[in-house]
Amino acid sequence: MRKHDVVIVGGGLAGLRAAIETSREVDTAIISKIHPLRSHTGAAQGGIAAALGNETPDSMEEHAFDTVKGADYLCDQDAMEILINEAPKNIYELEHMGVAFSRTPEGKIAQRAFGGHSKPRACYAADWTGHTLLHTLYEQSLRQKMTFYDEWFALSVALVNGTCAGVTALDMKTGRIEAFSAKSVIFTTGGYGRAFKITSNAAANTGDGLGMFLHAGLPLEDMEFVQFHPTGLYQHGILVTEGARGEGGYLLNDKGERFMENYAPEKMELAPRDVISRAMQTEVNEGRGIGGSDFLHIDLRHLGKEKILEKLPQIHTLALDFVGVDAITDPVPIQPTAHYSMGGLPTTIDGNVISDAKNTPVDGLFAAGECACVSVHGANRLGTNSLLDAVVYGKQAGIAARDHAKGTQFVNFPDEHLREVESDVASLLAADGKESAPKLLTNLQNAMTQLCGIYRVKEDLELCIERVKDLLERFQNIGAADKGRIFNTELIDTIQTRNILEFSEVMAVGALAREESRGAHYRTDFPKRDDKDWLKHTMAWMEDGKIRLDYKPVTITKWEPQERKY
Amino acid sequence: MVTFRVFRFSPEKDKKPRYVDYNIEDTCGLTVLDALKLIKTDMDPSLSFRHSCRSAICGSCAVSVNGKNMLACNTQVDALGKSRIVIEPLPGYPVINDLVVDFAPFFGQYRSIRPYLVSESQPPEKERIQSVEARKRYDAPAQCIMCAACTTSCPIVWTDDKYLGPAALTKVWRFVADSRDEITDERLAMVNNEYGVWRCHTMFRCAEACPKEIDTTEAIENLRREVLKRAFSRRR
């Protein structure tokens, strides 16, 4: 049994930011299934939002309104206001820590335009902003005393009478499972894009925290809201930053038209992501994909070689390496790619996890970053607000978890919980059924993409739920070819696949129930937003293998819902 | 058809390493990582390797391909132009399982060089001002993804575990070159010895291996220049 005042599950931006806060005062450990520097934060490209006004005058009010409108009014405005108001201070803090921000001619932090933002407020480091944030935060975490459990795979969260007692995790190097007793646990396990076939997400983004919560009887919030980023490299889904359009890139169809003119005449290529992804899908559906195919073009040629190499060097290399296209001389083939999870583990504005629609907090359990749903992004996140969310709410959750740990005692970790987890893993290792996790996952990803993607409709969603249930059934017949304990990646894949299957059902069930179109959730059979019946958050539990839904009101402080036009 | 000859070693069942051949008929558009994933899914689920982002930014998947270190994810199989491709773990570190090596020595060197910006002076209320030129100075080394392809390409690292190696030294340069860092003297003293910049034989193998095209050898050269500059200015 390991014991730490605070245990953080996940070593990306939110986890590291939380750890920097907690480790100043209490004994802190980070459990991460991959080395923290491998976290998917590093793949964020375009920037991190804050109304610094370094390029043009800007204000927090404008940033807040853009965010609420982008969210299609589903975000909780009290939480969102904290995000926006804390942004400048947090960015300056990051700069002081050593983040390699690009600079304006006066030497200030450079800012660029981004989709849905009315001002250039994306603070950036060329097109590797996430990389410098991740590395800088990890570097700074090394200055403080904390314990890293790198390549430990968290398996469960243990609750005792509704209070968090800790977690269990598997040491991938030895195969040993251990209990971690903690006064506070913070989940920062990242997003769930791997439920889809074409995704910008890393192999590690399997939403493990969501699976652990479902098994602990805790709810998930707004899982039906999945953002499709308009510009994923064709057939790979690898991200081409929105900054490419922020720098002036065009989206073109087969006729060479800037088709966004017909969908968002004012904002054009800088409309929010949900709007553009739908426009692209419509272009493809109506036969205007390139050569009649299912992709479109992003054209950067007019930006010129110098600007492309200075501002978008990574994009230039990625296009060369993965689709064999030189963005300086040719347009780049792109298609929408599953990118960001608006839904997740429901929390209060302090990052404290809640157990019901009445906001009842779970003692000692916290969450932040993409795995959490505070909710600051509502039905559709604006680009560059996610890194901000990870930093601001990573810190909030860190402070709350630290204060909680200082004022409480350890809860005895239940032995039977550890034994249950051990026997579960042992049975997966011993399993000799015919099914394999990668095949089930491929089936799931195809079903989710075809039936629960950019455009959704009742019949598809019902079929989707049926397919997911069928796959869950087939999982019972899983087999393990690798019986070893040491760095058994097949075992990890199997557990991850089970997590994905379970929360995917929640996504589809939530999407079927929500009979309206809002932000990233679009129902062709209910194409209008319905504030009367659906201005509310979905809460979902897994009970006896079935999904139960409930709803939670949206917090509105200043901004009453209006029509959303770009 | 391409034959992938893959290094296998599971300490639980193998006494010594072995090589297993896997054939893939059509490799058009496949990266080395795609090939490894295909082998794992369709031929042998027990094959172990690290990977995550598949877009050359997380640094997980560096392996040795036909004797050269590179990222599996951004290497097109057909571009290698070979019908037999040997995939091995990065050389020089203990093997945990198959292509998975123990990076403890690598991150140990990294942690020893104080790999973080140190600035004890009171920062301004807003950002520190840094000119575009000053920012450019550490642009390249700041893009290091810590994949270890460089350090495990260095023959000196293979034979001398005290040598800091190119990745750690490039990280030192990243901070020395940053106008915001305030412990340049300490950093230069740290590398001005036989385990630091003077141990490099300028073989360029590290720079050749870097998947981010960072000139790690130049970073070491830059550090040497700074060390000498300080030494001479003190003498005067």
PDB file of N, CA and C in Angstrom, chain A residues 391-423:
ATOM      1  N   VAL A 391      -5.033  24.660 -17.382  1.00  0.00           N
ATOM      2  CA  VAL A 391      -4.171  25.433 -16.470  1.00  0.00           C
ATOM      3  C   VAL A 391      -4.995  26.016 -15.321  1.00  0.00           C
ATOM      4  N   VAL A 392      -6.082  26.719 -15.652  1.00  0.00           N
ATOM      5  CA  VAL A 392      -6.853  27.414 -14.617  1.00  0.00           C
ATOM      6  C   VAL A 392      -7.528  26.413 -13.682  1.00  0.00           C
ATOM      7  N   TYR A 393      -8.192  25.408 -14.262  1.00  0.00           N
ATOM      8  CA  TYR A 393      -8.883  24.455 -13.395  1.00  0.00           C
ATOM      9  C   TYR A 393      -7.952  23.392 -12.816  1.00  0.00           C
ATOM     10  N   GLY A 394      -6.820  23.158 -13.452  1.00  0.00           N
ATOM     11  CA  GLY A 394      -5.802  22.321 -12.812  1.00  0.00           C
ATOM     12  C   GLY A 394      -5.365  22.977 -11.508  1.00  0.00           C
ATOM     13  N   LYS A 395      -5.148  24.268 -11.580  1.00  0.00           N
ATOM     14  CA  LYS A 395      -4.734  25.020 -10.394  1.00  0.00           C
ATOM     15  C   LYS A 395      -5.861  25.061  -9.352  1.00  0.00           C
ATOM     16  N   GLN A 396      -7.088  25.352  -9.800  1.00  0.00           N
ATOM     17  CA  GLN A 396      -8.234  25.398  -8.878  1.00  0.00           C
ATOM     18  C   GLN A 396      -8.372  24.071  -8.130  1.00  0.00           C
ATOM     19  N   ALA A 397      -8.339  22.987  -8.904  1.00  0.00           N
ATOM     20  CA  ALA A 397      -8.500  21.662  -8.299  1.00  0.00           C
ATOM     21  C   ALA A 397      -7.336  21.359  -7.363  1.00  0.00           C
ATOM     22  N   GLY A 398      -6.145  21.810  -7.756  1.00  0.00           N
ATOM     23  CA  GLY A 398      -4.966  21.611  -6.912  1.00  0.00           C
ATOM     24  C   GLY A 398      -5.135  22.304  -5.566  1.00  0.00           C
ATOM     25  N   ILE A 399      -5.598  23.540  -5.607  1.00  0.00           N
ATOM     26  CA  ILE A 399      -5.785  24.302  -4.360  1.00  0.00           C
ATOM     27  C   ILE A 399      -6.847  23.625  -3.484  1.00  0.00           C
ATOM     28  N   ALA A 400      -7.959  23.243  -4.117  1.00  0.00           N
ATOM     29  CA  ALA A 400      -9.042  22.622  -3.344  1.00  0.00           C
ATOM     30  C   ALA A 400      -8.595  21.282  -2.756  1.00  0.00           C
ATOM     31  N   ALA A 401      -7.878  20.489  -3.549  1.00  0.00           N
ATOM     32  CA  ALA A 401      -7.428  19.176  -3.080  1.00  0.00           C
ATOM     33  C   ALA A 401      -6.396  19.315  -1.959  1.00  0.00           C
ATOM     34  N   ARG A 402      -5.545  20.300  -2.100  1.00  0.00           N
ATOM     35  CA  ARG A 402      -4.532  20.567  -1.070  1.00  0.00           C
ATOM     36  C   ARG A 402      -5.213  20.969   0.237  1.00  0.00           C
ATOM     37  N   ASP A 403      -6.135  21.916   0.165  1.00  0.00           N
ATOM     38  CA  ASP A 403      -6.815  22.377   1.375  1.00  0.00           C
ATOM     39  C   ASP A 403      -7.602  21.243   2.026  1.00  0.00           C
ATOM     40  N   HIS A 404      -8.212  20.423   1.181  1.00  0.00           N
ATOM     41  CA  HIS A 404      -8.953  19.282   1.715  1.00  0.00           C
ATOM     42  C   HIS A 404      -8.014  18.328   2.440  1.00  0.00           C
ATOM     43  N   ALA A 405      -6.864  18.065   1.833  1.00  0.00           N
ATOM     44  CA  ALA A 405      -5.909  17.124   2.431  1.00  0.00           C
ATOM     45  C   ALA A 405      -5.379  17.658   3.764  1.00  0.00           C
ATOM     46  N   LYS A 406      -5.226  18.964   3.849  1.00  0.00           N
ATOM     47  CA  LYS A 406      -4.694  19.558   5.086  1.00  0.00           C
ATOM     48  C   LYS A 406      -5.686  19.457   6.235  1.00  0.00           C
ATOM     49  N   GLY A 407      -6.963  19.381   5.906  1.00  0.00           N
ATOM     50  CA  GLY A 407      -7.962  19.411   6.974  1.00  0.00           C
ATOM     51  C   GLY A 407      -8.623  18.075   7.236  1.00  0.00           C
ATOM     52  N   THR A 408      -8.006  16.992   6.790  1.00  0.00           N
ATOM     53  CA  THR A 408      -8.694  15.703   6.948  1.00  0.00           C
ATOM     54  C   THR A 408      -7.700  14.571   7.240  1.00  0.00           C
ATOM     55  N   GLN A 409      -8.232  13.422   7.606  1.00  0.00           N
ATOM     56  CA  GLN A 409      -7.412  12.233   7.861  1.00  0.00           C
ATOM     57  C   GLN A 409      -7.565  11.245   6.709  1.00  0.00           C
ATOM     58  N   PHE A 410      -6.612  10.296   6.621  1.00  0.00           N
ATOM     59  CA  PHE A 410      -6.753   9.233   5.624  1.00  0.00           C
ATOM     60  C   PHE A 410      -7.981   8.369   5.967  1.00  0.00           C
ATOM     61  N   VAL A 411      -8.716   7.980   4.935  1.00  0.00           N
ATOM     62  CA  VAL A 411      -9.772   6.984   5.114  1.00  0.00           C
ATOM     63  C   VAL A 411      -9.108   5.624   4.892  1.00  0.00           C
ATOM     64  N   ASN A 412      -9.424   4.638   5.706  1.00  0.00           N
ATOM     65  CA  ASN A 412      -8.834   3.309   5.514  1.00  0.00           C
ATOM     66  C   ASN A 412      -9.148   2.776   4.126  1.00  0.00           C
ATOM     67  N   PHE A 413      -8.108   2.372   3.404  1.00  0.00           N
ATOM     68  CA  PHE A 413      -8.343   1.837   2.065  1.00  0.00           C
ATOM     69  C   PHE A 413      -8.919   0.426   2.193  1.00  0.00           C
ATOM     70  N   PRO A 414     -10.071   0.180   1.558  1.00  0.00           N
ATOM     71  CA  PRO A 414     -10.712  -1.135   1.728  1.00  0.00           C
ATOM     72  C   PRO A 414      -9.948  -2.255   1.006  1.00  0.00           C
ATOM     73  N   ASP A 415      -9.494  -3.234   1.783  1.00  0.00           N
ATOM     74  CA  ASP A 415      -8.736  -4.366   1.218  1.00  0.00           C
ATOM     75  C   ASP A 415      -9.517  -5.092   0.132  1.00  0.00           C
ATOM     76  N   GLU A 416     -10.829  -5.239   0.375  1.00  0.00           N
ATOM     77  CA  GLU A 416     -11.628  -6.024  -0.574  1.00  0.00           C
ATOM     78  C   GLU A 416     -11.665  -5.327  -1.941  1.00  0.00           C
ATOM     79  N   HIS A 417     -11.542  -3.996  -1.940  1.00  0.00           N
ATOM     80  CA  HIS A 417     -11.533  -3.286  -3.212  1.00  0.00           C
ATOM     81  C   HIS A 417     -10.302  -3.685  -4.028  1.00  0.00           C
ATOM     82  N   LEU A 418      -9.164  -3.697  -3.360  1.00  0.00           N
ATOM     83  CA  LEU A 418      -7.926  -4.093  -4.049  1.00  0.00           C
ATOM     84  C   LEU A 418      -8.042  -5.529  -4.564  1.00  0.00           C
ATOM     85  N   ARG A 419      -8.597  -6.394  -3.730  1.00  0.00           N
ATOM     86  CA  ARG A 419      -8.727  -7.810  -4.145  1.00  0.00           C
ATOM     87  C   ARG A 419      -9.641  -7.965  -5.359  1.00  0.00           C
ATOM     88  N   GLU A 420     -10.723  -7.183  -5.382  1.00  0.00           N
ATOM     89  CA  GLU A 420     -11.626  -7.228  -6.534  1.00  0.00           C
ATOM     90  C   GLU A 420     -10.911  -6.817  -7.825  1.00  0.00           C
ATOM     91  N   VAL A 421     -10.129  -5.735  -7.723  1.00  0.00           N
ATOM     92  CA  VAL A 421      -9.418  -5.244  -8.900  1.00  0.00           C
ATOM     93  C   VAL A 421      -8.387  -6.270  -9.352  1.00  0.00           C
ATOM     94  N   GLU A 422      -7.675  -6.848  -8.384  1.00  0.00           N
ATOM     95  CA  GLU A 422      -6.673  -7.866  -8.729  1.00  0.00           C
ATOM     96  C   GLU A 422      -7.312  -9.061  -9.428  1.00  0.00           C
ATOM     97  N   SER A 423      -8.472  -9.476  -8.922  1.00  0.00           N
ATOM     98  CA  SER A 423      -9.083 -10.666  -9.535  1.00  0.00           C
ATOM     99  C   SER A 423      -9.647 -10.327 -10.911  1.00  0.00           C
TER     100      SER A 423
END
